Amino acid sequence: MKTGNVAILMCCYNAESTVALSINSVLKQSFNNFQFIIINDASTDTTVEILHSFSEKDNRISLYSNDKNIGLTRSLNRGLNYCKGTYIARIDADDIWVQDKLAQQVNYLEAHPNCALLGTAYQRIDANRAYLGEATIPVLNSDQLIRNAIIKFNPFFHSSVIFRRDACMQLGGYDESYRYAQDYNLWVRFAAKYSVANLSDILAFQRITPESISIKKERQQRWYGLKSKLLAIKLLKLSALHYYYLLNNLAVIVLPRSFVRFIRILKH
C-alpha cells in the first residue's frame, strides 16, 4: 500500500530544451502524493519561464531561484532544506521517469524499512529520445552486491534514486567540496551506514548528449570519483588491495585524451 509521502528534487541550469519533458514525466506519475521542489540555478536562457508555466498550473510545484549560479551541489543542498517528505526522489532536468517509478519505489521502501537508498535500472537515450543501448554499468540489486561493487563504480543512477529524508539529513546531505560526482560521494556514505538496493525494472531514462556533464567534464568527474573511491576504502574498511580500482580513474585523468580514446576503441 502506498502510504509514504515524497519530495521530488530537481535542479536546473539552462535546460530549456529538455526540462519540460522531465517535469511532465514527474507530473504524470501514478503515485501523486508528492511535493516537487525545483531550484533554478540562475539560468540565462528561457528555463525560468518554462518552470513558471508549470508552477502556475500545478500547486505541487514549489519553484526557487538562486540569485547567482552556485552549482549543482550547493543547489541540491538548498533544495533538501525545502523537502518535507518521508522520502526524497531525485531527477535531473534532462532525464525522464517511467509512469510507475515512484509507486514501485515507495511500495518497496514501505515493505523494507531497513532500506534507506533505492535506485532502479535505467536506459540511455540521446537528445531525440532514441535508445542508445543498455547502461554501461550493471544494475546490482542487493545490499551486499552494491557494497562489494561501490569501490569499482557508482552503482546508482542519480535520477533513479529515492532515499529516506531523515537518513540523508543525518549524513549531512551532499558534500559541497564535491563539484562533480557529489552523488557518488553520498551513496558511499549511505552504504557505510544503511542498507541500500536497486530495483531490476527499467524505470528511468538517462539522456546522453555531447553537453552531458559525464561527457563534457569527464576528467573532473573522474577526479571526484577517485575521491569517492578513497572514501569508500576508508568508510567500508576495505583492504589495501582495493586501491587497484583507482587506476582507471587515474588513467583518464593523467593520460592524453587521444590515448584514452584509442584504448577504448581497442576494448570494443
CSV table of C-alpha atoms in Angstrom, one decimal:
chain,number,residue,atom,x,y,z
A,1,MET,CA,0.0,0.0,0.0
A,2,LYS,CA,1.4,3.4,-1.0
A,3,THR,CA,1.4,5.5,2.2
A,4,GLY,CA,4.6,7.4,2.3
A,5,ASN,CA,4.8,11.0,1.0
A,6,VAL,CA,7.6,12.1,-1.3
A,7,ALA,CA,9.5,15.2,-2.0
A,8,ILE,CA,11.0,15.3,-5.5
A,9,LEU,CA,14.1,17.5,-6.1
A,10,MET,CA,15.2,18.9,-9.4
A,11,CYS,CA,17.9,21.5,-10.1
A,12,CYS,CA,18.0,23.4,-13.4
A,13,TYR,CA,20.6,25.4,-15.2
A,14,ASN,CA,20.0,26.4,-18.8
A,15,ALA,CA,17.8,23.4,-19.5
A,16,GLU,CA,15.2,24.9,-21.8
A,17,SER,CA,15.4,22.1,-24.4
A,18,THR,CA,14.8,19.3,-22.0
A,19,VAL,CA,13.2,20.4,-18.8
A,20,ALA,CA,9.6,20.3,-19.9
A,21,LEU,CA,9.8,16.6,-20.8
A,22,SER,CA,11.4,15.8,-17.4
A,23,ILE,CA,8.8,17.8,-15.5
A,24,ASN,CA,6.0,16.1,-17.4
A,25,SER,CA,7.3,12.7,-16.6
A,26,VAL,CA,7.1,13.6,-12.9
A,27,LEU,CA,3.6,15.2,-13.0
A,28,LYS,CA,2.3,12.1,-14.8
A,29,GLN,CA,3.4,9.7,-12.1
A,30,SER,CA,0.7,7.2,-10.9
A,31,PHE,CA,1.8,8.0,-7.4
A,32,ASN,CA,0.8,11.6,-6.8
A,33,ASN,CA,1.3,12.2,-3.1
A,34,PHE,CA,4.4,14.4,-3.6
A,35,GLN,CA,5.8,17.9,-3.4
A,36,PHE,CA,8.0,18.9,-6.3
A,37,ILE,CA,10.9,21.2,-5.4
A,38,ILE,CA,12.7,22.9,-8.3
A,39,ILE,CA,15.8,25.0,-7.9
A,40,ASN,CA,16.6,27.3,-10.8
A,41,ASP,CA,20.4,27.9,-10.6
A,42,ALA,CA,20.3,31.4,-12.2
A,43,SER,CA,19.6,30.2,-15.7
A,44,THR,CA,20.3,32.6,-18.6
A,45,ASP,CA,18.0,31.0,-21.2
A,46,THR,CA,14.2,30.6,-21.1
A,47,THR,CA,14.4,27.8,-18.4
A,48,VAL,CA,12.8,30.0,-15.7
A,49,GLU,CA,9.9,31.0,-17.9
A,50,ILE,CA,9.2,27.3,-18.6
A,51,LEU,CA,9.4,26.5,-14.9
A,52,HIS,CA,6.9,29.3,-14.1
A,53,SER,CA,4.5,28.0,-16.7
A,54,PHE,CA,4.4,24.6,-14.9
A,55,SER,CA,4.3,26.0,-11.3
A,56,GLU,CA,1.3,28.2,-12.2
A,57,LYS,CA,-0.7,25.2,-13.3
A,58,ASP,CA,0.3,22.6,-10.6
A,59,ASN,CA,0.3,23.6,-6.9
A,60,ARG,CA,2.6,20.6,-6.1
A,61,ILE,CA,5.5,22.5,-7.6
A,62,SER,CA,7.5,24.9,-5.5
A,63,LEU,CA,10.0,27.0,-7.5
A,64,TYR,CA,13.0,28.7,-6.1
A,65,SER,CA,15.6,30.7,-8.0
A,66,ASN,CA,19.2,31.3,-6.9
A,67,ASP,CA,20.3,35.0,-7.2
A,68,LYS,CA,23.6,33.8,-8.8
A,69,ASN,CA,24.8,30.5,-10.2
A,70,ILE,CA,26.1,28.4,-7.3
A,71,GLY,CA,26.5,25.0,-9.0
A,72,LEU,CA,24.6,21.7,-8.6
A,73,THR,CA,25.9,20.5,-5.3
A,74,ARG,CA,25.0,23.7,-3.3
A,75,SER,CA,21.7,23.9,-5.2
A,76,LEU,CA,20.9,20.3,-4.2
A,77,ASN,CA,21.6,21.1,-0.5
A,78,ARG,CA,19.4,24.2,-0.8
A,79,GLY,CA,16.6,22.1,-2.2
A,80,LEU,CA,17.0,19.5,0.5
A,81,ASN,CA,16.1,22.1,3.1
A,82,TYR,CA,12.7,22.6,1.4
A,83,CYS,CA,11.9,18.9,1.1
A,84,LYS,CA,9.4,17.7,3.8
A,85,GLY,CA,8.6,14.2,2.6
A,86,THR,CA,9.3,10.9,4.2
A,87,TYR,CA,11.3,10.2,1.1
A,88,ILE,CA,13.2,12.3,-1.3
A,89,ALA,CA,13.5,11.4,-5.0
A,90,ARG,CA,16.0,13.0,-7.4
A,91,ILE,CA,15.6,13.8,-11.1
A,92,ASP,CA,17.9,15.9,-13.3
A,93,ALA,CA,16.4,18.4,-15.8
A,94,ASP,CA,17.3,16.2,-18.8
A,95,ASP,CA,16.2,12.8,-17.6
A,96,ILE,CA,12.8,11.0,-17.7
A,97,TRP,CA,10.8,8.7,-15.5
A,98,VAL,CA,8.5,5.8,-16.3
A,99,GLN,CA,5.0,6.4,-15.0
A,100,ASP,CA,5.0,3.9,-12.2
A,101,LYS,CA,8.5,4.7,-11.0
A,102,LEU,CA,7.6,6.4,-7.7
A,103,ALA,CA,4.8,3.9,-6.9
A,104,GLN,CA,7.2,0.9,-7.2
A,105,GLN,CA,9.9,2.6,-5.2
A,106,VAL,CA,7.6,3.8,-2.4
A,107,ASN,CA,6.0,0.3,-2.2
A,108,TYR,CA,9.4,-1.2,-1.8
A,109,LEU,CA,10.6,1.2,0.9
A,110,GLU,CA,7.4,0.8,2.8
A,111,ALA,CA,7.9,-3.0,2.7
A,112,HIS,CA,11.7,-2.8,3.5
A,113,PRO,CA,12.1,-0.3,6.4
A,114,ASN,CA,15.8,-1.0,6.7
A,115,CYS,CA,16.5,0.2,3.2
A,116,ALA,CA,17.5,3.9,3.1
A,117,LEU,CA,18.5,4.3,-0.5
A,118,LEU,CA,16.8,2.7,-3.6
A,119,GLY,CA,17.7,3.1,-7.2
A,120,THR,CA,16.4,1.4,-10.4
A,121,ALA,CA,17.6,0.0,-13.7
A,122,TYR,CA,17.7,2.6,-16.5
A,123,GLN,CA,18.3,3.0,-20.2
A,124,ARG,CA,20.3,5.6,-22.1
A,125,ILE,CA,18.7,7.9,-24.7
A,126,ASP,CA,20.0,10.6,-27.0
A,127,ALA,CA,18.8,14.2,-27.4
A,128,ASN,CA,15.9,12.9,-29.6
A,129,ARG,CA,15.0,10.2,-27.1
A,130,ALA,CA,16.4,7.4,-29.3
A,131,TYR,CA,17.6,4.3,-27.5
A,132,LEU,CA,21.4,4.2,-27.0
A,133,GLY,CA,21.7,0.7,-25.6
A,134,GLU,CA,22.0,-0.8,-22.2
A,135,ALA,CA,23.6,1.1,-19.3
A,136,THR,CA,27.3,0.8,-19.3
A,137,ILE,CA,27.4,-0.4,-15.6
A,138,PRO,CA,25.5,-3.4,-14.3
A,139,VAL,CA,22.4,-2.8,-12.1
A,140,LEU,CA,23.0,-4.5,-8.8
A,141,ASN,CA,20.0,-5.3,-6.6
A,142,SER,CA,21.2,-6.5,-3.2
A,143,ASP,CA,22.9,-4.5,-0.4
A,144,GLN,CA,25.9,-6.9,-0.4
A,145,LEU,CA,26.4,-6.8,-4.2
A,146,ILE,CA,26.3,-3.0,-4.1
A,147,ARG,CA,28.6,-2.8,-1.1
A,148,ASN,CA,31.2,-5.0,-2.9
A,149,ALA,CA,31.0,-3.0,-6.1
A,150,ILE,CA,30.9,0.6,-4.9
A,151,ILE,CA,34.7,0.8,-4.9
A,152,LYS,CA,34.7,-0.2,-8.6
A,153,PHE,CA,32.0,2.2,-9.9
A,154,ASN,CA,29.0,4.3,-8.9
A,155,PRO,CA,26.2,1.7,-8.6
A,156,PHE,CA,23.3,4.2,-8.7
A,157,PHE,CA,21.9,6.4,-11.5
A,158,HIS,CA,21.2,9.8,-9.8
A,159,SER,CA,17.9,10.4,-11.5
A,160,SER,CA,16.6,7.0,-10.4
A,161,VAL,CA,17.2,7.2,-6.7
A,162,ILE,CA,14.8,7.7,-3.8
A,163,PHE,CA,16.1,7.9,-0.2
A,164,ARG,CA,14.8,8.4,3.3
A,165,ARG,CA,15.0,12.1,4.2
A,166,ASP,CA,15.9,11.5,7.8
A,167,ALA,CA,18.9,9.3,6.8
A,168,CYS,CA,20.1,11.9,4.3
A,169,MET,CA,19.9,14.7,6.8
A,170,GLN,CA,21.8,12.6,9.4
A,171,LEU,CA,24.6,12.2,6.8
A,172,GLY,CA,24.7,15.9,6.2
A,173,GLY,CA,23.3,16.0,2.7
A,174,TYR,CA,25.7,16.4,-0.3
A,175,ASP,CA,29.3,17.2,0.3
A,176,GLU,CA,29.8,20.7,-1.0
A,177,SER,CA,33.5,20.2,-1.5
A,178,TYR,CA,32.5,18.0,-4.5
A,179,ARG,CA,31.7,20.0,-7.6
A,180,TYR,CA,31.1,16.8,-9.6
A,181,ALA,CA,30.3,13.1,-8.6
A,182,GLN,CA,28.5,14.5,-5.5
A,183,ASP,CA,26.0,11.7,-5.8
A,184,TYR,CA,28.7,9.0,-5.7
A,185,ASN,CA,30.1,10.5,-2.5
A,186,LEU,CA,26.7,10.5,-0.9
A,187,TRP,CA,26.0,6.9,-1.9
A,188,VAL,CA,29.2,5.8,-0.4
A,189,ARG,CA,28.2,7.4,2.9
A,190,PHE,CA,24.7,5.8,2.7
A,191,ALA,CA,26.2,2.4,2.1
A,192,ALA,CA,28.6,2.7,5.0
A,193,LYS,CA,25.7,3.3,7.4
A,194,TYR,CA,22.5,1.9,5.9
A,195,SER,CA,21.1,-0.8,3.7
A,196,VAL,CA,20.8,0.1,0.0
A,197,ALA,CA,19.3,-1.5,-3.1
A,198,ASN,CA,18.3,-1.2,-6.7
A,199,LEU,CA,15.1,-2.4,-8.5
A,200,SER,CA,15.6,-4.5,-11.6
A,201,ASP,CA,12.9,-2.8,-13.6
A,202,ILE,CA,13.9,0.0,-16.0
A,203,LEU,CA,12.1,3.0,-14.5
A,204,ALA,CA,14.2,5.9,-15.7
A,205,PHE,CA,16.0,7.2,-18.8
A,206,GLN,CA,19.3,8.9,-18.8
A,207,ARG,CA,19.7,11.5,-21.6
A,208,ILE,CA,23.3,11.4,-23.1
A,209,THR,CA,24.4,14.3,-25.3
A,210,PRO,CA,27.8,15.9,-26.1
A,211,GLU,CA,26.8,18.6,-23.5
A,212,SER,CA,26.2,16.0,-20.7
A,213,ILE,CA,28.5,16.5,-17.7
A,214,SER,CA,29.6,12.9,-17.9
A,215,ILE,CA,30.9,13.6,-21.4
A,216,LYS,CA,32.0,17.3,-21.2
A,217,LYS,CA,33.5,17.1,-17.8
A,218,GLU,CA,34.8,13.5,-17.8
A,219,ARG,CA,38.2,14.3,-16.3
A,220,GLN,CA,36.7,16.3,-13.4
A,221,GLN,CA,34.1,13.6,-12.8
A,222,ARG,CA,36.9,11.0,-12.7
A,223,TRP,CA,38.8,13.1,-10.2
A,224,TYR,CA,35.9,13.4,-7.8
A,225,GLY,CA,35.0,9.8,-8.5
A,226,LEU,CA,38.5,8.8,-7.3
A,227,LYS,CA,37.9,10.8,-4.1
A,228,SER,CA,34.7,8.9,-3.6
A,229,LYS,CA,36.5,5.5,-4.0
A,230,LEU,CA,39.1,6.6,-1.5
A,231,LEU,CA,36.3,7.4,0.9
A,232,ALA,CA,34.7,4.0,0.3
A,233,ILE,CA,38.0,2.3,1.2
A,234,LYS,CA,38.0,4.3,4.5
A,235,LEU,CA,34.4,4.1,5.5
A,236,LEU,CA,33.8,0.5,4.4
A,237,LYS,CA,37.2,-0.6,5.9
A,238,LEU,CA,38.3,-2.2,2.7
A,239,SER,CA,41.8,-3.8,2.3
A,240,ALA,CA,44.7,-2.1,0.6
A,241,LEU,CA,44.1,-4.4,-2.4
A,242,HIS,CA,41.2,-2.2,-3.4
A,243,TYR,CA,43.5,0.6,-4.3
A,244,TYR,CA,43.7,-1.2,-7.7
A,245,TYR,CA,40.3,0.1,-8.6
A,246,LEU,CA,41.6,3.7,-8.5
A,247,LEU,CA,43.8,3.1,-11.6
A,248,ASN,CA,41.1,3.5,-14.2
A,249,ASN,CA,40.2,7.0,-12.8
A,250,LEU,CA,43.9,7.9,-12.7
A,251,ALA,CA,44.4,6.8,-16.3
A,252,VAL,CA,41.6,9.0,-17.6
A,253,ILE,CA,42.9,12.0,-15.5
A,254,VAL,CA,46.6,11.7,-16.4
A,255,LEU,CA,46.8,10.2,-19.9
A,256,PRO,CA,46.3,12.3,-23.1
A,257,ARG,CA,42.7,12.2,-24.3
A,258,SER,CA,43.7,10.8,-27.7
A,259,PHE,CA,45.4,7.8,-25.9
A,260,VAL,CA,42.4,7.2,-23.7
A,261,ARG,CA,40.1,7.2,-26.8
A,262,PHE,CA,42.4,4.7,-28.6
A,263,ILE,CA,42.3,2.3,-25.6
A,264,ARG,CA,38.5,2.5,-25.5
A,265,ILE,CA,38.4,1.7,-29.3
A,266,LEU,CA,40.6,-1.4,-28.7
A,267,LYS,CA,38.3,-2.6,-25.9
A,268,HIS,CA,35.3,-2.6,-28.3
